[in-house]
Amino acid sequence: MTMRKFITAFIMAFFLIGSLYQPVIAGMHLPAGDNPDDPAGYPRFDPQWKEKQDAMFEKHGLKDGDVYDSTNCEKIKDLLPPPVYNWVKKGEWTIPIKAQKYDFGTGWAKMQKYSDLNRGKYDIGPNQNLIEKASGSYPKDMTGLMFPVDDIDFSYPQGAAIRLMHNSFTYTRGSGGLVRDLLQEWIGDEGPQRSIHGSLNILSYLDSNNHIPNPNEFKSATLLVFDEPHDIKGTAALTWRYLDGSADKGFTYIPVIRRVKRSNAASRSTSSMGTDFCRDDQNCYWGTVEVMDWKLIKELDYLVPTQVGNLDKIQNNTQLPDGSWDADKNVDPLVVGYQNPDWKGAPWALQNVAWTPKAGWLIEMFPKDDYYTYGRQELYIPKRQGTPTFKIVYNRAGEYWKTITAIYNCYTRGTSIGSSTDSYLAVDDQTHHGTVAVSSGKYKTYTFRGLSRVPWIEPGMFTPNYLTRMSR
């Protein structure tokens, strides 16, 4: 491989990894001048969450503490995505059942309030884009659900799916400045193979409370810096994402050549650095609504995995002296199969997660771009949470390929309540290989920062010139 080809591949790989690690922070923000601590007459949690959960357990004959494996998994076959059921049937995974002890999800009061305020304000444009009815243009600030669920016409599968996906993306934004540490680990049949560690800074422009000038009409800016292993230390990737849905722009600083290079964001479905993830696998799907054909397949009940400790209690973020908030450090580390000496199943199988039955939607998407690597894909989305927890991927020949899983926590930040991704898992069932990505809580010897509303994150940090200065 020539040096020119090597550098090009290197830039693309880091650009893709940087996109994968954008954390999903599902805390609602409020219009300018509103009081974020004011529940506005709405209950803080769903008043019926416990009754709904009890009814779900009874409906499917499940009990808190049940464990399903290859000997008895037939009972829960219809509650699992088919690939997950097959893992259990082959003895590679077990499914422990556990009830959540609180209303797990984004703040109920804010979600209900701003769903009501948004009622009738938005529509779908000719390219499946989100538009304001009053202006006929794209919104520059998005708060709450754009389409209240009780207003969606579910007799129209395409339109319903498009609206649900726009809702999903309004969940998945952090407000203001965020900082996340991250790690990605390759896992083969014999155990761990290699890993990458770094940190990610994000500035979200969507929150009108930020009062940040936005002449470029950015939706967000992200800066990823790697510190491990040594041969990539100092590598930095910058990404600009736009409000109008136009293509991202990316820049990468590579220490070996001491220059900033433009990154090509065209390939969103290409494997990043040889892992089992691609760029669009973050949050199960992190592309745009406009580039896919959509169809709501059905409403369904299914089992959702969560780290055990996060089902018992909400994580409590702590406010730091500079005014930012840090994620709860009093959490158990994520554990995968190879770390358990008694485990005989898949080395990437999640060990300290439990599964809770929830109502959801199954949505199918298919890429419009003929050069997109994936073919048909299926998203499993819990109704209360609003963001995908599974993506089932098929290749262009229609053959099953791999499964992406997203694991979430629920947190309080002062009086506000949100939901955030702890980790992701990609399993390629054609090659029998897994990749785990962790960006919150703990993993092995790492404890990850999860800073939000960071006052020292400023627009000037997200420029090509800053990349050069920072990496010297």
CSV table of C-alpha atoms in Angstrom, one decimal:
chain,number,residue,atom,x,y,z
A,1,MET,CA,0.0,0.0,0.0
A,2,THR,CA,1.4,3.4,-0.9
A,3,MET,CA,1.8,6.1,1.8
A,4,ARG,CA,-1.0,8.2,0.1
A,5,LYS,CA,-3.4,5.2,0.2
A,6,PHE,CA,-2.5,4.4,3.8
A,7,ILE,CA,-3.1,8.0,4.9
A,8,THR,CA,-6.5,8.1,3.1
A,9,ALA,CA,-7.6,4.8,4.7
A,10,PHE,CA,-6.3,6.1,8.1
A,11,ILE,CA,-8.3,9.3,7.9
A,12,MET,CA,-11.5,7.6,6.8
A,13,ALA,CA,-11.2,5.0,9.6
A,14,PHE,CA,-10.9,7.6,12.4
A,15,PHE,CA,-13.6,9.8,10.9
A,16,LEU,CA,-16.0,6.8,11.1
A,17,ILE,CA,-15.0,5.8,14.6
A,18,GLY,CA,-15.5,9.4,15.8
A,19,SER,CA,-19.1,9.3,14.4
A,20,LEU,CA,-19.8,6.0,16.1
A,21,TYR,CA,-18.9,7.4,19.5
A,22,GLN,CA,-21.2,10.4,19.6
A,23,PRO,CA,-23.0,9.6,22.9
A,24,VAL,CA,-26.8,9.5,22.9
A,25,ILE,CA,-28.0,11.9,25.6
A,26,ALA,CA,-31.8,11.9,25.6
A,27,GLY,CA,-32.5,14.7,28.1
A,28,MET,CA,-35.1,17.1,26.8
A,29,HIS,CA,-34.3,20.8,26.8
A,30,LEU,CA,-36.6,23.7,27.0
A,31,PRO,CA,-37.3,26.8,25.0
A,32,ALA,CA,-35.4,30.0,26.0
A,33,GLY,CA,-36.7,31.6,29.1
A,34,ASP,CA,-38.5,28.5,30.4
A,35,ASN,CA,-37.6,27.1,33.8
A,36,PRO,CA,-36.0,23.6,33.3
A,37,ASP,CA,-36.9,22.7,36.9
A,38,ASP,CA,-40.7,23.5,36.4
A,39,PRO,CA,-42.7,20.4,35.6
A,40,ALA,CA,-45.5,22.7,34.4
A,41,GLY,CA,-48.3,20.7,36.1
A,42,TYR,CA,-47.2,17.3,34.6
A,43,PRO,CA,-46.1,14.4,36.8
A,44,ARG,CA,-42.4,13.9,36.9
A,45,PHE,CA,-42.7,10.1,36.1
A,46,ASP,CA,-45.4,8.2,34.3
A,47,PRO,CA,-48.0,7.6,37.1
A,48,GLN,CA,-48.9,4.2,35.6
A,49,TRP,CA,-45.4,2.8,34.9
A,50,LYS,CA,-45.7,0.2,37.6
A,51,GLU,CA,-49.1,-1.0,36.5
A,52,LYS,CA,-47.9,-1.2,32.9
A,53,GLN,CA,-44.9,-3.2,33.8
A,54,ASP,CA,-46.9,-5.6,36.0
A,55,ALA,CA,-49.3,-6.1,33.2
A,56,MET,CA,-46.5,-6.9,30.7
A,57,PHE,CA,-45.0,-9.5,33.0
A,58,GLU,CA,-48.4,-11.1,33.5
A,59,LYS,CA,-49.2,-11.0,29.8
A,60,HIS,CA,-46.1,-13.1,28.9
A,61,GLY,CA,-46.0,-15.3,32.0
A,62,LEU,CA,-42.7,-13.8,33.2
A,63,LYS,CA,-41.4,-13.5,36.7
A,64,ASP,CA,-38.6,-11.3,38.2
A,65,GLY,CA,-35.6,-13.6,38.6
A,66,ASP,CA,-36.5,-16.1,35.8
A,67,VAL,CA,-33.4,-17.2,33.7
A,68,TYR,CA,-33.7,-18.5,30.2
A,69,ASP,CA,-31.1,-20.6,28.4
A,70,SER,CA,-30.9,-23.2,25.6
A,71,THR,CA,-33.1,-25.6,27.6
A,72,ASN,CA,-36.2,-23.3,28.1
A,73,CYS,CA,-35.8,-20.4,25.7
A,74,GLU,CA,-38.7,-21.5,23.5
A,75,LYS,CA,-41.1,-19.7,25.9
A,76,ILE,CA,-39.5,-16.3,25.1
A,77,LYS,CA,-38.8,-16.9,21.4
A,78,ASP,CA,-41.4,-14.3,20.3
A,79,LEU,CA,-39.9,-11.7,22.8
A,80,LEU,CA,-36.5,-11.7,21.2
A,81,PRO,CA,-35.1,-10.6,17.9
A,82,PRO,CA,-34.5,-13.8,15.9
A,83,PRO,CA,-30.7,-13.6,16.0
A,84,VAL,CA,-30.7,-13.1,19.8
A,85,TYR,CA,-33.0,-16.1,20.2
A,86,ASN,CA,-30.6,-18.2,18.1
A,87,TRP,CA,-27.6,-17.2,20.3
A,88,VAL,CA,-29.6,-18.4,23.4
A,89,LYS,CA,-30.7,-21.6,21.6
A,90,LYS,CA,-27.1,-22.4,20.8
A,91,GLY,CA,-26.0,-21.9,24.4
A,92,GLU,CA,-24.0,-18.7,23.6
A,93,TRP,CA,-26.2,-16.4,25.8
A,94,THR,CA,-28.5,-16.5,28.8
A,95,ILE,CA,-31.5,-14.2,29.4
A,96,PRO,CA,-32.1,-13.3,33.1
A,97,ILE,CA,-35.4,-11.4,33.6
A,98,LYS,CA,-35.6,-8.4,35.9
A,99,ALA,CA,-38.2,-5.8,36.6
A,100,GLN,CA,-37.2,-2.1,36.7
A,101,LYS,CA,-37.7,-0.4,40.0
A,102,TYR,CA,-38.7,3.1,38.6
A,103,ASP,CA,-40.0,4.7,35.4
A,104,PHE,CA,-37.0,4.2,33.1
A,105,GLY,CA,-36.9,6.8,30.4
A,106,THR,CA,-36.5,10.5,29.5
A,107,GLY,CA,-38.3,12.9,31.9
A,108,TRP,CA,-42.0,12.3,31.6
A,109,ALA,CA,-43.1,15.8,32.5
A,110,LYS,CA,-41.0,17.6,29.9
A,111,MET,CA,-41.7,14.9,27.2
A,112,GLN,CA,-45.5,15.4,27.8
A,113,LYS,CA,-45.4,19.1,28.0
A,114,TYR,CA,-43.4,19.8,24.9
A,115,SER,CA,-45.3,17.1,22.9
A,116,ASP,CA,-48.4,19.2,23.6
A,117,LEU,CA,-46.6,22.4,22.7
A,118,ASN,CA,-45.4,20.9,19.4
A,119,ARG,CA,-48.8,19.5,18.4
A,120,GLY,CA,-49.6,20.5,14.8
A,121,LYS,CA,-46.4,22.6,14.3
A,122,TYR,CA,-44.4,20.2,12.2
A,123,ASP,CA,-44.8,18.2,9.0
A,124,ILE,CA,-42.8,16.0,6.6
A,125,GLY,CA,-41.3,17.6,3.5
A,126,PRO,CA,-41.0,16.1,0.0
A,127,ASN,CA,-37.6,14.5,0.9
A,128,GLN,CA,-38.8,13.0,4.2
A,129,ASN,CA,-37.3,16.0,5.9
A,130,LEU,CA,-38.7,17.7,9.0
A,131,ILE,CA,-40.3,21.1,8.3
A,132,GLU,CA,-42.1,23.8,10.3
A,133,LYS,CA,-45.6,24.3,8.9
A,134,ALA,CA,-45.5,28.0,9.6
A,135,SER,CA,-42.2,28.7,7.7
A,136,GLY,CA,-42.1,25.7,5.3
A,137,SER,CA,-38.4,25.4,6.2
A,138,TYR,CA,-36.3,23.2,8.5
A,139,PRO,CA,-36.4,24.1,12.2
A,140,LYS,CA,-33.4,25.6,13.9
A,141,ASP,CA,-34.3,24.4,17.3
A,142,MET,CA,-36.0,21.1,18.2
A,143,THR,CA,-37.5,20.4,21.6
A,144,GLY,CA,-39.5,17.3,22.7
A,145,LEU,CA,-41.3,15.1,20.3
A,146,MET,CA,-42.0,16.7,17.0
A,147,PHE,CA,-45.0,14.4,16.4
A,148,PRO,CA,-47.0,13.5,19.5
A,149,VAL,CA,-47.6,9.7,19.2
A,150,ASP,CA,-51.4,10.0,19.6
A,151,ASP,CA,-51.4,12.2,16.5
A,152,ILE,CA,-49.6,9.7,14.2
A,153,ASP,CA,-51.7,7.8,11.6
A,154,PHE,CA,-50.5,4.2,12.1
A,155,SER,CA,-52.7,3.0,9.2
A,156,TYR,CA,-50.0,4.6,6.9
A,157,PRO,CA,-46.9,2.4,7.6
A,158,GLN,CA,-44.4,4.6,5.7
A,159,GLY,CA,-45.6,7.9,7.2
A,160,ALA,CA,-45.8,6.5,10.7
A,161,ALA,CA,-42.3,5.1,10.5
A,162,ILE,CA,-40.9,8.4,9.2
A,163,ARG,CA,-42.5,10.4,12.1
A,164,LEU,CA,-41.4,7.9,14.7
A,165,MET,CA,-37.8,8.2,13.4
A,166,HIS,CA,-37.9,12.0,13.5
A,167,ASN,CA,-39.1,11.7,17.1
A,168,SER,CA,-36.2,9.3,17.8
A,169,PHE,CA,-33.7,11.8,16.6
A,170,THR,CA,-35.2,14.6,18.8
A,171,TYR,CA,-34.5,12.3,21.8
A,172,THR,CA,-30.9,11.8,20.8
A,173,ARG,CA,-29.2,15.1,21.4
A,174,GLY,CA,-27.2,16.5,24.2
A,175,SER,CA,-27.6,20.2,25.0
A,176,GLY,CA,-24.6,22.5,25.2
A,177,GLY,CA,-21.1,21.1,25.7
A,178,LEU,CA,-20.4,17.4,26.5
A,179,VAL,CA,-17.2,15.4,27.1
A,180,ARG,CA,-17.1,11.6,27.0
A,181,ASP,CA,-14.2,9.1,27.4
A,182,LEU,CA,-14.5,6.1,25.2
A,183,LEU,CA,-13.1,2.7,24.4
A,184,GLN,CA,-13.7,0.2,21.6
A,185,GLU,CA,-12.5,-3.5,22.0
A,186,TRP,CA,-12.3,-6.2,19.3
A,187,ILE,CA,-13.3,-9.6,20.6
A,188,GLY,CA,-12.8,-12.9,18.8
A,189,ASP,CA,-13.5,-16.5,19.7
A,190,GLU,CA,-10.4,-16.6,21.8
A,191,GLY,CA,-11.1,-13.4,23.7
A,192,PRO,CA,-9.9,-9.7,23.4
A,193,GLN,CA,-7.8,-8.8,20.4
A,194,ARG,CA,-7.0,-5.0,20.6
A,195,SER,CA,-8.6,-1.8,21.7
A,196,ILE,CA,-8.7,2.0,21.2
A,197,HIS,CA,-9.1,4.7,23.9
A,198,GLY,CA,-9.8,8.4,23.6
A,199,SER,CA,-12.1,11.3,24.5
A,200,LEU,CA,-14.9,13.0,22.6
A,201,ASN,CA,-16.0,16.7,22.9
A,202,ILE,CA,-19.4,17.7,21.6
A,203,LEU,CA,-21.1,21.1,21.2
A,204,SER,CA,-24.8,20.9,20.4
A,205,TYR,CA,-26.4,24.0,18.9
A,206,LEU,CA,-30.0,22.8,19.1
A,207,ASP,CA,-30.7,24.1,22.6
A,208,SER,CA,-31.9,27.7,22.5
A,209,ASN,CA,-30.8,28.1,26.1
A,210,ASN,CA,-27.2,27.8,25.0
A,211,HIS,CA,-27.2,31.3,23.5
A,212,ILE,CA,-24.3,30.3,21.2
A,213,PRO,CA,-24.0,32.2,17.9
A,214,ASN,CA,-24.5,29.8,15.0
A,215,PRO,CA,-23.7,31.6,11.7
A,216,ASN,CA,-22.9,28.3,10.0
A,217,GLU,CA,-26.2,26.7,11.1
A,218,PHE,CA,-24.5,23.7,12.7
A,219,LYS,CA,-26.6,21.1,14.4
A,220,SER,CA,-23.5,19.9,16.3
A,221,ALA,CA,-19.7,19.9,16.2
A,222,THR,CA,-17.7,17.0,17.5
A,223,LEU,CA,-14.0,16.6,18.3
A,224,LEU,CA,-12.5,13.1,18.9
A,225,VAL,CA,-8.9,12.7,20.3
A,226,PHE,CA,-7.2,9.3,20.7
A,227,ASP,CA,-4.6,8.6,23.5
A,228,GLU,CA,-4.2,4.8,23.2
A,229,PRO,CA,-2.5,2.9,21.8
A,230,HIS,CA,0.8,4.8,21.4
A,231,ASP,CA,0.9,4.5,17.6
A,232,ILE,CA,-2.3,6.6,17.2
A,233,LYS,CA,-1.8,8.9,20.2
A,234,GLY,CA,-2.6,12.5,19.3
A,235,THR,CA,-4.8,11.7,16.3
A,236,ALA,CA,-7.8,14.0,16.2
A,237,ALA,CA,-11.0,14.0,14.2
A,238,LEU,CA,-13.4,17.0,13.8
A,239,THR,CA,-16.9,16.7,12.4
A,240,TRP,CA,-19.5,19.4,11.5
A,241,ARG,CA,-23.1,18.4,11.2
A,242,TYR,CA,-25.7,20.8,9.7
A,243,LEU,CA,-29.2,21.8,10.6
A,244,ASP,CA,-30.4,21.5,7.0
A,245,GLY,CA,-29.4,17.9,6.7
A,246,SER,CA,-26.6,18.5,4.2
A,247,ALA,CA,-23.5,16.2,4.3
A,248,ASP,CA,-21.2,16.3,7.2
A,249,LYS,CA,-17.8,17.9,6.9
A,250,GLY,CA,-14.8,16.2,8.5
A,251,PHE,CA,-11.2,17.1,9.3
A,252,THR,CA,-8.5,14.8,10.7
A,253,TYR,CA,-5.1,15.6,12.3
A,254,ILE,CA,-2.5,12.8,11.9
A,255,PRO,CA,0.6,13.3,14.0
A,256,VAL,CA,2.9,11.3,11.6
A,257,ILE,CA,2.5,13.9,8.9
A,258,ARG,CA,1.6,16.9,11.2
A,259,ARG,CA,-1.2,18.1,8.9
A,260,VAL,CA,-4.9,18.5,8.9
A,261,LYS,CA,-6.7,16.6,6.1
A,262,ARG,CA,-10.3,16.8,4.9
A,263,SER,CA,-12.2,13.6,5.6
A,264,ASN,CA,-14.7,12.0,3.2
A,265,ALA,CA,-18.0,11.4,5.0
A,266,ALA,CA,-19.6,9.6,2.0
A,267,SER,CA,-19.3,6.0,3.2
A,268,ARG,CA,-21.5,5.7,6.3
A,269,SER,CA,-21.8,1.9,6.1
A,270,THR,CA,-18.1,0.9,5.8
A,271,SER,CA,-16.4,-1.0,8.6
A,272,SER,CA,-14.4,1.3,10.9
A,273,MET,CA,-10.8,0.2,11.7
A,274,GLY,CA,-11.8,-3.5,11.0
A,275,THR,CA,-14.4,-3.5,13.8
A,276,ASP,CA,-17.9,-4.9,13.5
A,277,PHE,CA,-19.3,-1.4,13.6
A,278,CYS,CA,-19.9,1.1,10.9
A,279,ARG,CA,-20.6,4.8,11.2
A,280,ASP,CA,-24.4,4.5,11.1
A,281,ASP,CA,-24.5,1.9,13.8
A,282,GLN,CA,-24.2,4.4,16.6
A,283,ASN,CA,-27.5,4.4,18.6
A,284,CYS,CA,-28.4,1.5,16.2
A,285,TYR,CA,-29.0,4.1,13.5
A,286,TRP,CA,-27.2,7.5,13.3
A,287,GLY,CA,-27.8,8.4,9.6
A,288,THR,CA,-30.6,10.7,8.6
A,289,VAL,CA,-34.3,9.9,7.9
A,290,GLU,CA,-34.0,11.3,4.4
A,291,VAL,CA,-31.6,8.6,3.0
A,292,MET,CA,-33.7,5.6,3.8
A,293,ASP,CA,-37.1,4.1,2.7
A,294,TRP,CA,-39.1,3.4,5.9
A,295,LYS,CA,-41.9,1.1,6.9
A,296,LEU,CA,-43.5,0.4,10.2
A,297,ILE,CA,-43.8,-3.4,10.4
A,298,LYS,CA,-45.8,-3.8,13.6
A,299,GLU,CA,-46.2,-2.9,17.2
A,300,LEU,CA,-44.7,-5.6,19.5
A,301,ASP,CA,-43.6,-6.5,23.0
A,302,TYR,CA,-39.9,-7.5,23.4
A,303,LEU,CA,-37.2,-8.0,26.0
A,304,VAL,CA,-34.9,-5.0,26.4
A,305,PRO,CA,-31.4,-5.4,28.0
A,306,THR,CA,-30.1,-3.1,30.6
A,307,GLN,CA,-27.2,-3.3,33.0
A,308,VAL,CA,-28.5,-4.7,36.3
A,309,GLY,CA,-27.6,-1.8,38.5
A,310,ASN,CA,-29.4,0.6,36.2
A,311,LEU,CA,-32.7,-1.2,36.6
A,312,ASP,CA,-32.4,-0.9,40.4
A,313,LYS,CA,-31.8,2.9,40.6
A,314,ILE,CA,-31.4,6.0,38.5
A,315,GLN,CA,-27.8,7.2,38.1
A,316,ASN,CA,-27.3,10.6,39.9
A,317,ASN,CA,-25.1,13.1,38.0
A,318,THR,CA,-23.0,15.3,40.2
A,319,GLN,CA,-22.5,19.1,39.6
A,320,LEU,CA,-18.8,20.1,39.6
A,321,PRO,CA,-17.4,23.5,40.8
A,322,ASP,CA,-17.3,24.8,37.2
A,323,GLY,CA,-21.0,24.2,36.7
A,324,SER,CA,-20.8,21.1,34.6
A,325,TRP,CA,-22.3,17.8,35.5
A,326,ASP,CA,-20.4,14.5,35.7
A,327,ALA,CA,-22.0,11.0,35.3
A,328,ASP,CA,-22.5,8.8,38.3
A,329,LYS,CA,-19.3,6.9,39.1
A,330,ASN,CA,-21.0,4.6,41.6
A,331,VAL,CA,-21.9,2.0,39.0
A,332,ASP,CA,-20.8,-1.6,38.3
A,333,PRO,CA,-18.4,-2.1,35.3
A,334,LEU,CA,-19.8,-3.7,32.1
A,335,VAL,CA,-18.8,-7.4,32.0
A,336,VAL,CA,-18.6,-9.5,28.9
A,337,GLY,CA,-18.2,-13.3,28.5
A,338,TYR,CA,-14.4,-13.7,28.3
A,339,GLN,CA,-14.0,-11.9,31.7
A,340,ASN,CA,-16.1,-14.6,33.4
A,341,PRO,CA,-13.9,-17.7,33.9
A,342,ASP,CA,-16.9,-19.9,34.4
A,343,TRP,CA,-18.7,-18.8,31.2
A,344,LYS,CA,-18.9,-21.3,28.3
A,345,GLY,CA,-20.8,-19.1,25.8
A,346,ALA,CA,-19.8,-16.4,23.4
A,347,PRO,CA,-16.8,-14.4,24.7
A,348,TRP,CA,-18.6,-11.1,23.8
A,349,ALA,CA,-21.9,-12.0,25.5
A,350,LEU,CA,-23.1,-9.4,27.9
A,351,GLN,CA,-22.9,-10.8,31.5
A,352,ASN,CA,-24.3,-8.3,33.9
A,353,VAL,CA,-27.4,-7.2,32.0
A,354,ALA,CA,-30.9,-8.2,32.7
A,355,TRP,CA,-33.9,-8.2,30.3
A,356,THR,CA,-37.2,-6.4,30.9
A,357,PRO,CA,-40.4,-6.8,28.7
A,358,LYS,CA,-41.5,-3.6,27.1
A,359,ALA,CA,-43.9,-2.4,24.4
A,360,GLY,CA,-42.3,-1.2,21.2
A,361,TRP,CA,-42.3,-0.8,17.5
A,362,LEU,CA,-40.5,-2.8,14.8
A,363,ILE,CA,-39.4,-0.5,11.9
A,364,GLU,CA,-37.8,-1.6,8.6
A,365,MET,CA,-35.5,0.6,6.6
A,366,PHE,CA,-33.8,0.2,3.3
A,367,PRO,CA,-31.0,2.4,1.9
A,368,LYS,CA,-31.8,4.5,-1.2
A,369,ASP,CA,-28.1,4.6,-2.1
A,370,ASP,CA,-27.2,1.6,-4.2
A,371,TYR,CA,-23.6,1.8,-2.9
A,372,TYR,CA,-24.7,1.6,0.8
A,373,THR,CA,-23.1,-1.6,2.2
A,374,TYR,CA,-26.1,-2.8,4.2
A,375,GLY,CA,-29.4,-4.0,2.7
A,376,ARG,CA,-32.6,-4.3,4.7
A,377,GLN,CA,-32.3,-3.3,8.4
A,378,GLU,CA,-34.8,-3.7,11.3
A,379,LEU,CA,-35.0,-1.4,14.3
A,380,TYR,CA,-36.5,-2.4,17.6
A,381,ILE,CA,-37.6,0.7,19.5
A,382,PRO,CA,-39.2,0.8,23.0
A,383,LYS,CA,-42.2,3.2,23.1
A,384,ARG,CA,-41.3,4.7,26.5
A,385,GLN,CA,-37.7,5.2,25.6
A,386,GLY,CA,-38.1,6.3,22.0
A,387,THR,CA,-34.6,5.3,20.8
A,388,PRO,CA,-33.5,1.9,19.2
A,389,THR,CA,-32.1,-0.9,21.3
A,390,PHE,CA,-31.5,-3.4,18.5
A,391,LYS,CA,-30.7,-3.2,14.8
A,392,ILE,CA,-30.8,-6.4,12.7
A,393,VAL,CA,-28.7,-6.0,9.5
A,394,TYR,CA,-29.0,-8.0,6.2
A,395,ASN,CA,-26.7,-7.8,3.3
A,396,ARG,CA,-27.6,-6.8,-0.2
A,397,ALA,CA,-28.4,-10.4,-1.1
A,398,GLY,CA,-31.0,-10.4,1.7
A,399,GLU,CA,-29.0,-12.7,4.0
A,400,TYR,CA,-28.8,-12.0,7.7
A,401,TRP,CA,-25.4,-10.5,8.6
A,402,LYS,CA,-25.1,-8.9,12.1
A,403,THR,CA,-26.9,-7.5,15.1
A,404,ILE,CA,-26.2,-4.1,16.9
A,405,THR,CA,-27.3,-3.7,20.5
A,406,ALA,CA,-27.4,-0.4,22.4
A,407,ILE,CA,-27.4,-0.4,26.3
A,408,TYR,CA,-28.9,2.6,28.1
A,409,ASN,CA,-28.9,4.1,31.6
A,410,CYS,CA,-31.3,6.6,33.2
A,411,TYR,CA,-30.0,9.5,35.1
A,412,THR,CA,-30.9,12.6,37.0
A,413,ARG,CA,-29.1,15.9,36.6
A,414,GLY,CA,-30.5,18.1,39.3
A,415,THR,CA,-34.2,18.0,38.8
A,416,SER,CA,-34.0,16.9,35.1
A,417,ILE,CA,-34.2,13.3,34.0
A,418,GLY,CA,-32.6,11.8,30.9
A,419,SER,CA,-31.4,8.6,29.3
A,420,SER,CA,-28.0,7.9,27.9
A,421,THR,CA,-26.1,5.1,26.2
A,422,ASP,CA,-23.7,3.2,28.3
A,423,SER,CA,-22.3,0.9,25.6
A,424,TYR,CA,-22.9,-0.8,22.3
A,425,LEU,CA,-22.3,-4.3,21.1
A,426,ALA,CA,-21.9,-5.4,17.4
A,427,VAL,CA,-22.0,-9.2,16.6
A,428,ASP,CA,-21.1,-10.3,13.1
A,429,ASP,CA,-22.7,-13.8,12.9
A,430,GLN,CA,-21.2,-14.5,9.5
A,431,THR,CA,-17.6,-14.2,10.9
A,432,HIS,CA,-18.6,-15.1,14.5
A,433,HIS,CA,-16.9,-12.0,15.9
A,434,GLY,CA,-17.9,-9.2,18.3
A,435,THR,CA,-16.9,-5.6,19.1
A,436,VAL,CA,-17.9,-3.8,22.3
A,437,ALA,CA,-17.9,0.0,22.5
A,438,VAL,CA,-18.1,1.7,26.0
A,439,SER,CA,-18.5,5.4,26.6
A,440,SER,CA,-20.1,5.6,30.1
A,441,GLY,CA,-19.7,4.1,33.5
A,442,LYS,CA,-16.8,1.6,33.9
A,443,TYR,CA,-15.1,-1.2,31.9
A,444,LYS,CA,-12.2,-3.3,33.0
A,445,THR,CA,-9.7,-0.8,34.5
A,446,TYR,CA,-11.3,2.3,32.9
A,447,THR,CA,-13.7,4.8,34.5
A,448,PHE,CA,-15.3,7.0,31.9
A,449,ARG,CA,-16.1,10.7,32.3
A,450,GLY,CA,-19.5,11.7,31.2
A,451,LEU,CA,-19.6,15.5,31.5
A,452,SER,CA,-22.6,17.5,30.3
A,453,ARG,CA,-23.4,21.2,30.2
A,454,VAL,CA,-19.7,21.9,30.2
A,455,PRO,CA,-19.0,25.7,30.2
A,456,TRP,CA,-15.5,25.5,28.8
A,457,ILE,CA,-16.6,23.8,25.6
A,458,GLU,CA,-16.6,26.6,23.1
A,459,PRO,CA,-17.1,27.0,19.3
A,460,GLY,CA,-13.4,27.9,18.8
A,461,MET,CA,-12.4,24.3,19.8
A,462,PHE,CA,-14.1,22.9,16.8
A,463,THR,CA,-12.0,24.3,13.9
A,464,PRO,CA,-9.2,22.9,11.8
A,465,ASN,CA,-6.7,25.4,13.3
A,466,TYR,CA,-7.5,24.2,16.8
A,467,LEU,CA,-6.7,20.6,15.7
A,468,THR,CA,-3.1,21.7,14.8
A,469,ARG,CA,-2.6,23.7,17.9
A,470,MET,CA,-4.0,21.1,20.2
A,471,SER,CA,-2.0,18.2,18.8
A,472,ARG,CA,1.4,19.8,18.9
